[in-house]
XYZ file of C-alpha atoms in Angstrom:
93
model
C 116.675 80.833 72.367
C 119.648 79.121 71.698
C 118.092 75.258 73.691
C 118.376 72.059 72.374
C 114.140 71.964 72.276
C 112.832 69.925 70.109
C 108.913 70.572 70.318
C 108.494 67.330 67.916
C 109.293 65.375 70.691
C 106.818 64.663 74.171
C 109.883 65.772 76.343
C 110.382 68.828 74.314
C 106.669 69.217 74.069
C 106.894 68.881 78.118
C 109.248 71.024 78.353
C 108.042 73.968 76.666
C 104.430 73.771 78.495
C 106.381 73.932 81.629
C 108.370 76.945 80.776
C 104.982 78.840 79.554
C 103.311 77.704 82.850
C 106.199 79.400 84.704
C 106.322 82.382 82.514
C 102.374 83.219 83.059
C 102.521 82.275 86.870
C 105.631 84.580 86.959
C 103.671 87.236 85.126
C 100.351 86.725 87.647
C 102.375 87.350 90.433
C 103.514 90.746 88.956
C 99.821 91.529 88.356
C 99.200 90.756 91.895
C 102.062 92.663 93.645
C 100.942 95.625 91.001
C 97.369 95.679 91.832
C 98.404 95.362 95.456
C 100.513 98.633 95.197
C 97.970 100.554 93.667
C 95.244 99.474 95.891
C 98.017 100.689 98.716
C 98.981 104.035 97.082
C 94.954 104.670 96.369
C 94.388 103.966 100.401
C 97.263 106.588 101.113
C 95.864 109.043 98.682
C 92.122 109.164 100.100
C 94.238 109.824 103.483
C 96.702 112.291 102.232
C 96.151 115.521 100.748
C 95.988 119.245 101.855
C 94.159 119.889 105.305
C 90.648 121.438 104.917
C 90.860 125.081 105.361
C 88.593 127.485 107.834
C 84.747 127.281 106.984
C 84.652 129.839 103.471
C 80.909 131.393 104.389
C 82.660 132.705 108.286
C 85.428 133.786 106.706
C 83.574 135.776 103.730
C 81.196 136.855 106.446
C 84.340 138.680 108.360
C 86.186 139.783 104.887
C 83.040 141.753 103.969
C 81.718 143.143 106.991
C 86.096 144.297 107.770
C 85.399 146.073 104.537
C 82.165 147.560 105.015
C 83.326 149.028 108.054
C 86.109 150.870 105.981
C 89.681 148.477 106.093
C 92.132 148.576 103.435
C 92.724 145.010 101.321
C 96.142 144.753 102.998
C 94.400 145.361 106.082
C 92.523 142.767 105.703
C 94.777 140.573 104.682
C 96.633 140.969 107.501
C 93.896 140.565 110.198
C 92.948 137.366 108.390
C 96.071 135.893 107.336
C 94.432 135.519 103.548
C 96.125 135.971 100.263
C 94.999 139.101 98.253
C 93.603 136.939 95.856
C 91.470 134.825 98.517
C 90.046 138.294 99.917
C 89.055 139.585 96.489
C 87.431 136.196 95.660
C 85.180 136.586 99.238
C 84.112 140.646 98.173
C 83.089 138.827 94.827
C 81.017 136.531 96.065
């Protein structure tokens, strides 16, 4: 700070309230804008996201009876469209 303030003083004393009054109201405003953003980016999240995939129990349901009935894993996978690891998680089950 390199100001002729001299706090002794009531216009000094003036001064310097004013300044602090501008600094917090200058700092609210951030707060506000930031909460505001967050709130925003929050909102988008709840909306974003991966899609929900095909109903689990139908597809297990398929998965097991396909390999009941004799069809390779890579069959499987392939009549599907699931990842090895998906079809071995649906025979666990």
């Amino acid at each position: 700070l390199d100001q002729d303030l001299d706090t002794t003083k009531p216009h000094g004393k003036l001064m310097l309230s004013m300044l602090g009054a501008c600094a917090e109201y200058g700092r609210s405003m951030l707060r506000e804008r930031q909460a505001e953003g967050i709130k925003r980016y929050q909102d988008r999240l709840a909306r974003d996201g991966r899609k929900p995939g095909p109903e689990p129990h139908g597809k297990e349901r398929e998965i097991k009876k396909l390999r009941k009935s004799g069809k390779m894993i890579r069959e499987i996978m392939a009549q599907t469209g699931l990842s090895k690891a998906s079809v071995y998680r649906a025979l666990d089950r």
